[in-house]
mmCIF file of C-alpha atoms in Angstrom:
data_model
loop_
_atom_site.group_PDB
_atom_site.id
_atom_site.type_symbol
_atom_site.label_atom_id
_atom_site.label_comp_id
_atom_site.label_asym_id
_atom_site.label_seq_id
_atom_site.Cartn_x
_atom_site.Cartn_y
_atom_site.Cartn_z
ATOM 1 C CA MET A 1 35.700 142.175 82.590
ATOM 2 C CA LYS A 2 34.559 142.624 86.224
ATOM 3 C CA ILE A 3 36.818 145.418 85.954
ATOM 4 C CA SER A 4 35.462 147.318 82.689
ATOM 5 C CA ILE A 5 32.039 146.672 83.787
ATOM 6 C CA SER A 6 32.822 148.198 87.009
ATOM 7 C CA CYS A 7 34.146 151.139 85.665
ATOM 8 C CA PHE A 8 31.286 151.690 83.413
ATOM 9 C CA LEU A 9 28.976 152.014 86.322
ATOM 10 C CA ALA A 10 30.829 154.411 88.224
ATOM 11 C CA GLY A 11 30.985 156.603 84.782
ATOM 12 C CA ILE A 12 27.022 155.902 85.078
ATOM 13 C CA LEU A 13 26.781 157.383 88.528
ATOM 14 C CA PHE A 14 29.099 159.953 87.971
ATOM 15 C CA GLY A 15 27.484 161.408 84.401
ATOM 16 C CA GLY A 16 24.232 160.716 86.084
ATOM 17 C CA GLY A 17 25.272 163.131 88.840
ATOM 18 C CA LEU A 18 26.771 165.830 86.686
ATOM 19 C CA THR A 19 23.764 165.741 84.669
ATOM 20 C CA LEU A 20 21.140 165.416 87.462
ATOM 21 C CA SER A 21 23.034 168.808 88.757
ATOM 22 C CA GLN A 22 23.297 170.112 85.914
ATOM 23 C CA MET A 23 27.156 170.437 85.819
ATOM 24 C CA ILE A 24 26.844 169.437 82.138
ATOM 25 C CA ASN A 25 25.145 172.976 81.490
ATOM 26 C CA PRO A 26 27.770 176.079 80.802
ATOM 27 C CA GLU A 27 25.083 178.690 81.261
ATOM 28 C CA LYS A 28 24.555 176.602 85.025
ATOM 29 C CA VAL A 29 28.220 176.684 85.713
ATOM 30 C CA ILE A 30 28.322 180.560 84.630
ATOM 31 C CA SER A 31 25.612 181.638 86.465
ATOM 32 C CA PHE A 32 27.530 179.769 89.536
ATOM 33 C CA LEU A 33 30.637 181.446 88.973
ATOM 34 C CA ASN A 34 29.199 184.536 88.879
ATOM 35 C CA ILE A 35 28.935 186.145 92.082
ATOM 36 C CA THR A 36 28.392 189.571 91.528
ATOM 37 C CA GLY A 37 25.566 189.101 89.225
ATOM 38 C CA ASN A 38 22.216 186.804 89.273
ATOM 39 C CA TRP A 39 24.313 184.487 91.435
ATOM 40 C CA ASP A 40 22.996 180.696 91.554
ATOM 41 C CA PRO A 41 24.863 178.918 94.334
ATOM 42 C CA SER A 42 23.378 175.332 93.240
ATOM 43 C CA LEU A 43 26.945 173.928 92.362
ATOM 44 C CA ALA A 44 28.070 174.404 95.923
ATOM 45 C CA PHE A 45 25.531 172.139 97.070
ATOM 46 C CA VAL A 46 26.991 169.631 94.271
ATOM 47 C CA MET A 47 30.247 170.422 95.514
ATOM 48 C CA GLY A 48 29.372 169.992 98.995
ATOM 49 C CA ALA A 49 27.515 166.655 98.808
ATOM 50 C CA ALA A 50 30.598 165.242 96.146
ATOM 51 C CA VAL A 51 33.045 165.676 98.817
ATOM 52 C CA THR A 52 30.728 164.787 102.247
ATOM 53 C CA VAL A 53 29.451 161.372 100.575
ATOM 54 C CA THR A 54 33.336 160.602 99.158
ATOM 55 C CA PHE A 55 34.714 161.771 102.304
ATOM 56 C CA ILE A 56 32.812 159.406 104.316
ATOM 57 C CA GLY A 57 33.290 156.081 101.883
ATOM 58 C CA TYR A 58 36.390 156.352 101.542
ATOM 59 C CA HIS A 59 36.715 156.448 105.256
ATOM 60 C CA VAL A 60 34.995 153.196 104.957
ATOM 61 C CA VAL A 61 36.747 151.797 101.680
ATOM 62 C CA LEU A 62 40.673 153.020 102.792
ATOM 63 C CA LYS A 63 40.334 150.784 105.845
ATOM 64 C CA ARG A 64 40.576 147.950 104.126
ATOM 65 C CA LYS A 65 43.590 146.347 102.572
ATOM 66 C CA LYS A 66 43.085 146.193 99.011
ATOM 67 C CA PRO A 67 39.924 147.268 96.509
ATOM 68 C CA LEU A 68 37.797 144.596 95.425
ATOM 69 C CA LEU A 69 39.430 144.169 91.636
ATOM 70 C CA VAL A 70 42.759 144.860 92.031
ATOM 71 C CA ASP A 71 46.116 144.191 93.848
ATOM 72 C CA LYS A 72 46.447 147.893 95.390
ATOM 73 C CA PHE A 73 45.029 151.605 96.341
ATOM 74 C CA GLN A 74 46.571 153.829 94.300
ATOM 75 C CA LEU A 75 46.729 157.380 95.968
ATOM 76 C CA PRO A 76 48.746 160.657 94.650
ATOM 77 C CA SER A 77 52.099 160.345 97.012
ATOM 78 C CA PHE A 78 53.527 163.379 96.106
ATOM 79 C CA LYS A 79 52.489 166.106 98.723
ATOM 80 C CA ASP A 80 54.455 169.379 97.659
ATOM 81 C CA ILE A 81 52.815 172.582 96.703
ATOM 82 C CA ASP A 82 55.111 173.621 93.790
ATOM 83 C CA THR A 83 54.407 176.226 91.075
ATOM 84 C CA LYS A 84 53.147 173.611 89.087
ATOM 85 C CA LEU A 85 50.201 172.947 90.849
ATOM 86 C CA ILE A 86 49.836 176.634 91.628
ATOM 87 C CA PHE A 87 50.212 177.273 88.067
ATOM 88 C CA GLY A 88 48.323 174.591 86.820
ATOM 89 C CA ALA A 89 45.194 175.009 88.617
ATOM 90 C CA SER A 90 45.248 179.087 87.940
ATOM 91 C CA ILE A 91 45.450 178.201 84.398
ATOM 92 C CA PHE A 92 42.592 175.715 84.483
ATOM 93 C CA GLY A 93 40.169 178.148 86.431
ATOM 94 C CA ILE A 94 40.641 180.815 83.434
ATOM 95 C CA GLY A 95 39.765 177.907 81.024
ATOM 96 C CA TRP A 96 36.997 177.106 83.175
ATOM 97 C CA GLY A 97 35.497 180.690 83.539
ATOM 98 C CA ILE A 98 35.720 181.558 80.038
ATOM 99 C CA ALA A 99 33.756 178.403 78.967
ATOM 100 C CA GLY A 100 31.583 176.620 81.923
ATOM 101 C CA LEU A 101 32.612 173.533 81.119
ATOM 102 C CA CYS A 102 35.663 171.596 83.015
ATOM 103 C CA PRO A 103 36.936 168.145 81.678
ATOM 104 C CA GLY A 104 33.892 165.584 83.127
ATOM 105 C CA PRO A 105 31.053 167.678 81.729
ATOM 106 C CA ALA A 106 32.763 168.470 78.412
ATOM 107 C CA LEU A 107 32.895 164.757 77.800
ATOM 108 C CA ALA A 108 29.668 163.776 78.867
ATOM 109 C CA SER A 109 28.114 165.903 77.053
ATOM 110 C CA LEU A 110 29.934 165.162 73.979
ATOM 111 C CA SER A 111 26.394 163.397 72.557
ATOM 112 C CA PHE A 112 23.866 166.095 72.682
ATOM 113 C CA GLY A 113 26.194 168.804 73.572
ATOM 114 C CA GLY A 114 26.004 169.720 69.179
ATOM 115 C CA ILE A 115 29.517 171.484 67.438
ATOM 116 C CA ASN A 116 30.220 172.892 70.394
ATOM 117 C CA SER A 117 31.080 170.359 72.634
ATOM 118 C CA PHE A 118 32.903 168.599 69.949
ATOM 119 C CA ILE A 119 34.986 171.770 69.749
ATOM 120 C CA PHE A 120 35.660 171.823 73.130
ATOM 121 C CA ALA A 121 36.044 168.090 73.922
ATOM 122 C CA GLY A 122 38.402 167.900 71.079
ATOM 123 C CA THR A 123 40.928 170.464 71.922
ATOM 124 C CA MET A 124 40.905 169.922 75.158
ATOM 125 C CA THR A 125 41.679 165.693 74.630
ATOM 126 C CA LEU A 126 44.261 166.921 71.730
ATOM 127 C CA THR A 127 45.716 169.198 73.946
ATOM 128 C CA ILE A 128 46.065 166.914 76.675
ATOM 129 C CA PHE A 129 47.783 164.445 74.516
ATOM 130 C CA ILE A 130 50.441 166.690 73.040
ATOM 131 C CA PHE A 131 51.100 168.213 76.636
ATOM 132 C CA ARG A 132 51.627 164.731 77.360
ATOM 133 C CA TYR A 133 53.872 163.711 74.048
ATOM 134 C CA LEU A 134 55.703 166.718 75.057
ATOM 135 C CA SER A 135 56.415 165.880 78.860
ATOM 136 C CA ALA A 136 57.502 162.978 78.420
ATOM 137 C CA LYS A 137 59.855 164.003 75.217
ATOM 138 C CA ILE A 138 61.532 166.219 77.811
ATOM 139 C CA LEU A 139 61.220 163.910 80.917
ATOM 140 C CA GLU A 140 63.444 161.526 77.798
ATOM 141 C CA SER A 141 66.101 164.294 76.744
ATOM 142 C CA MET B 1 18.760 183.719 92.506
ATOM 143 C CA GLU B 2 15.427 181.796 90.773
ATOM 144 C CA ASN B 3 17.306 179.414 88.668
ATOM 145 C CA PHE B 4 18.558 177.479 92.420
ATOM 146 C CA SER B 5 18.543 174.044 92.367
ATOM 147 C CA PRO B 6 19.550 172.853 95.761
ATOM 148 C CA VAL B 7 17.636 169.390 95.549
ATOM 149 C CA SER B 8 18.937 167.786 92.464
ATOM 150 C CA ALA B 9 22.056 169.704 92.905
ATOM 151 C CA SER B 10 22.855 167.456 95.922
ATOM 152 C CA LEU B 11 21.601 164.419 94.712
ATOM 153 C CA GLY B 12 23.491 164.712 91.574
ATOM 154 C CA GLY B 13 26.512 165.833 94.142
ATOM 155 C CA ALA B 14 25.919 162.455 96.257
ATOM 156 C CA MET B 15 25.957 159.933 92.809
ATOM 157 C CA ILE B 16 29.236 161.748 92.028
ATOM 158 C CA GLY B 17 30.541 161.061 95.507
ATOM 159 C CA LEU B 18 29.107 157.454 95.049
ATOM 160 C CA ALA B 19 31.036 157.391 91.849
ATOM 161 C CA ALA B 20 34.202 158.155 92.921
ATOM 162 C CA VAL B 21 33.888 155.957 96.498
ATOM 163 C CA TRP B 22 32.695 152.570 94.138
ATOM 164 C CA LEU B 23 35.839 153.549 91.645
ATOM 165 C CA MET B 24 38.103 153.073 95.049
ATOM 166 C CA ALA B 25 36.252 150.428 96.296
ATOM 167 C CA SER B 26 36.716 148.478 93.192
ATOM 168 C CA VAL B 27 39.775 149.192 91.174
ATOM 169 C CA GLY B 28 41.526 151.694 94.032
ATOM 170 C CA ARG B 29 41.470 154.635 91.381
ATOM 171 C CA ILE B 30 40.808 158.585 92.098
ATOM 172 C CA ALA B 31 37.621 159.543 89.965
ATOM 173 C CA GLY B 32 39.085 162.202 88.544
ATOM 174 C CA ILE B 33 38.338 162.927 85.087
ATOM 175 C CA SER B 34 41.928 164.864 83.828
ATOM 176 C CA GLY B 35 43.673 162.078 84.973
ATOM 177 C CA ILE B 36 41.942 159.335 84.153
ATOM 178 C CA LEU B 37 41.726 160.812 80.633
ATOM 179 C CA GLY B 38 45.481 161.506 80.768
ATOM 180 C CA GLY B 39 45.865 158.073 81.806
ATOM 181 C CA ILE B 40 44.774 156.935 77.780
ATOM 182 C CA PHE B 41 47.478 158.268 76.280
ATOM 183 C CA GLU B 42 50.243 156.732 78.409
ATOM 184 C CA ASN B 43 52.345 153.706 76.898
ATOM 185 C CA ASN B 44 50.543 151.272 78.944
ATOM 186 C CA ASN B 45 48.218 149.374 77.374
ATOM 187 C CA ASN B 46 47.006 147.312 80.406
ATOM 188 C CA ASP B 47 45.595 150.678 81.930
ATOM 189 C CA LYS B 48 43.261 151.664 79.095
ATOM 190 C CA LEU B 49 40.388 149.536 79.573
ATOM 191 C CA TRP B 50 39.046 150.272 82.938
ATOM 192 C CA ARG B 51 39.449 154.146 81.299
ATOM 193 C CA PHE B 52 37.281 153.514 77.942
ATOM 194 C CA SER B 53 34.965 151.546 80.280
ATOM 195 C CA PHE B 54 34.390 154.315 82.498
ATOM 196 C CA PHE B 55 33.713 157.115 79.527
ATOM 197 C CA LEU B 56 31.623 154.863 77.747
ATOM 198 C CA GLY B 57 29.285 155.211 80.843
ATOM 199 C CA LEU B 58 30.085 159.121 81.419
ATOM 200 C CA LEU B 59 28.877 159.157 77.547
ATOM 201 C CA ILE B 60 26.003 157.294 78.109
ATOM 202 C CA SER B 61 24.729 158.314 81.778
ATOM 203 C CA PRO B 62 23.166 161.750 80.478
ATOM 204 C CA HIS B 63 20.797 159.676 78.187
ATOM 205 C CA LEU B 64 19.351 158.056 81.733
ATOM 206 C CA ILE B 65 18.451 160.950 83.323
ATOM 207 C CA ALA B 66 16.990 162.494 80.192
ATOM 208 C CA MET B 67 14.282 159.053 80.449
ATOM 209 C CA PHE B 68 13.034 161.432 83.777
ATOM 210 C CA ASP B 69 13.556 164.817 82.312
ATOM 211 C CA PRO B 70 14.671 165.348 78.771
ATOM 212 C CA SER B 71 15.070 169.476 78.688
ATOM 213 C CA ILE B 72 17.857 168.492 81.297
ATOM 214 C CA LEU B 73 19.944 167.944 78.209
ATOM 215 C CA SER B 74 19.337 171.606 75.719
ATOM 216 C CA ILE B 75 22.501 173.076 77.305
ATOM 217 C CA LYS B 76 23.643 176.455 76.743
ATOM 218 C CA PHE B 77 27.295 177.822 75.763
ATOM 219 C CA THR B 78 28.205 180.833 76.696
ATOM 220 C CA VAL B 79 30.646 182.106 74.519
ATOM 221 C CA GLN B 80 31.587 182.101 70.918
ATOM 222 C CA LYS B 81 34.058 179.302 69.489
ATOM 223 C CA PRO B 82 37.054 180.935 69.619
ATOM 224 C CA LEU B 83 37.151 181.454 73.363
ATOM 225 C CA LEU B 84 35.403 177.864 73.634
ATOM 226 C CA ILE B 85 38.937 176.830 71.547
ATOM 227 C CA THR B 86 41.099 178.887 73.893
ATOM 228 C CA ALA B 87 39.747 177.485 76.934
ATOM 229 C CA ALA B 88 39.664 174.117 76.019
ATOM 230 C CA VAL B 89 43.230 174.512 75.672
ATOM 231 C CA LEU B 90 43.335 176.645 78.714
ATOM 232 C CA VAL B 91 41.647 173.593 80.924
ATOM 233 C CA GLY B 92 43.984 170.652 78.788
ATOM 234 C CA ILE B 93 47.172 172.265 79.708
ATOM 235 C CA GLY B 94 45.774 173.482 83.237
ATOM 236 C CA THR B 95 44.622 170.224 84.514
ATOM 237 C CA GLN B 96 47.916 168.282 83.382
ATOM 238 C CA LEU B 97 50.447 170.408 85.180
ATOM 239 C CA GLY B 98 47.952 171.026 88.102
ATOM 240 C CA SER B 99 47.397 167.064 88.133
ATOM 241 C CA GLY B 100 43.748 167.520 88.495
ATOM 242 C CA CYS B 101 40.383 169.645 87.598
ATOM 243 C CA THR B 102 36.966 170.069 89.622
ATOM 244 C CA SER B 103 37.033 165.935 90.216
ATOM 245 C CA GLY B 104 40.285 164.950 91.110
ATOM 246 C CA HIS B 105 41.159 168.021 93.203
ATOM 247 C CA GLY B 106 37.397 169.641 93.983
ATOM 248 C CA VAL B 107 35.527 166.256 95.195
ATOM 249 C CA CYS B 108 38.160 163.310 95.680
ATOM 250 C CA GLY B 109 41.293 164.939 96.543
ATOM 251 C CA ASN B 110 39.126 167.360 98.817
ATOM 252 C CA ALA B 111 37.864 164.327 100.696
ATOM 253 C CA LEU B 112 41.490 162.907 101.766
ATOM 254 C CA LEU B 113 42.263 166.123 102.801
ATOM 255 C CA SER B 114 44.996 166.822 100.546
ATOM 256 C CA ASN B 115 46.737 169.833 100.888
ATOM 257 C CA ARG B 116 47.705 169.843 97.161
ATOM 258 C CA SER B 117 44.127 169.103 96.542
ATOM 259 C CA ILE B 118 42.738 172.301 98.935
ATOM 260 C CA VAL B 119 44.884 174.394 97.394
ATOM 261 C CA ALA B 120 44.386 173.393 93.669
ATOM 262 C CA THR B 121 40.699 173.950 94.429
ATOM 263 C CA LEU B 122 41.112 177.326 96.468
ATOM 264 C CA ILE B 123 43.033 178.720 93.185
ATOM 265 C CA PHE B 124 40.915 177.263 90.663
ATOM 266 C CA MET B 125 37.567 178.959 92.106
ATOM 267 C CA THR B 126 39.044 182.044 92.126
ATOM 268 C CA THR B 127 40.711 182.367 89.082
ATOM 269 C CA ALA B 128 37.465 181.112 87.326
ATOM 270 C CA ILE B 129 35.121 183.754 89.543
ATOM 271 C CA ILE B 130 37.616 186.388 88.387
ATOM 272 C CA THR B 131 37.337 185.263 84.648
ATOM 273 C CA VAL B 132 33.673 185.300 84.488
ATOM 274 C CA PHE B 133 33.692 188.809 85.995
ATOM 275 C CA VAL B 134 36.528 190.155 83.579
ATOM 276 C CA ILE B 135 34.857 188.689 80.525
ATOM 277 C CA LYS B 136 30.980 189.957 81.856
ATOM 278 C CA PHE B 137 33.147 193.625 81.963
ATOM 279 C CA THR B 138 34.503 193.244 78.297
ATOM 280 C CA VAL B 139 32.620 190.362 75.883
ATOM 281 C CA GLY B 140 29.468 191.556 77.782
ATOM 282 C CA VAL B 141 27.625 187.842 78.886
#
């Protein structure tokens, strides 16, 4: 129960940040990526502030032996820069550039973004499901 | 640059950062949306409740911010449905293949000074900017 409430609050804060910063608005995101047009640098401030707060916060939190509610911190252990990372990040960037939506805003906008939000979030989620399903199948065989 | 909004962008970014720090402090997890979403499709039922709790918060949160400024929820999509679907598929595949998105790599990974995340962020920012540029001169947004 504590875990659920805790994650719910994290979701509220996260989505609240996405909303306040207007990351949820594809038009705003596109005008940030449109550096040769009427450039709106706002989203650099979103990223800058988010990384700064997280950097300082992680520094304090990760000094502890374990998190407050579970036994251990789950940090990525894989360190190699492989073709999967490079290829995946490239493809993600193209998708982000086309629609102006990344996964967080796509889901956060579901209740007010109308049919377009449903189409995007639904297609993205289905793709992720199929990708995971096929990856697991390939690993099994 | 008439839409430049550095104050709300920085405040929103700081909230996203706080959410990431809180998620790490409480349940020891990286606040990466594509990872939290993808994990729902893994065969581990003990690992799902926290993910759904987070998403519930994410879904509700925009309406809490809208209590102060209802206009913030009037978002605008910049492309038509076929491109939106294409983008969603690319975001789905790209984030799973590259193990992260704007939040997992862009915020949390960069805050951990992870080489993989720094490379991924540079790549997806670059391909996104190029994509917006290309769309501007072909589709004409």
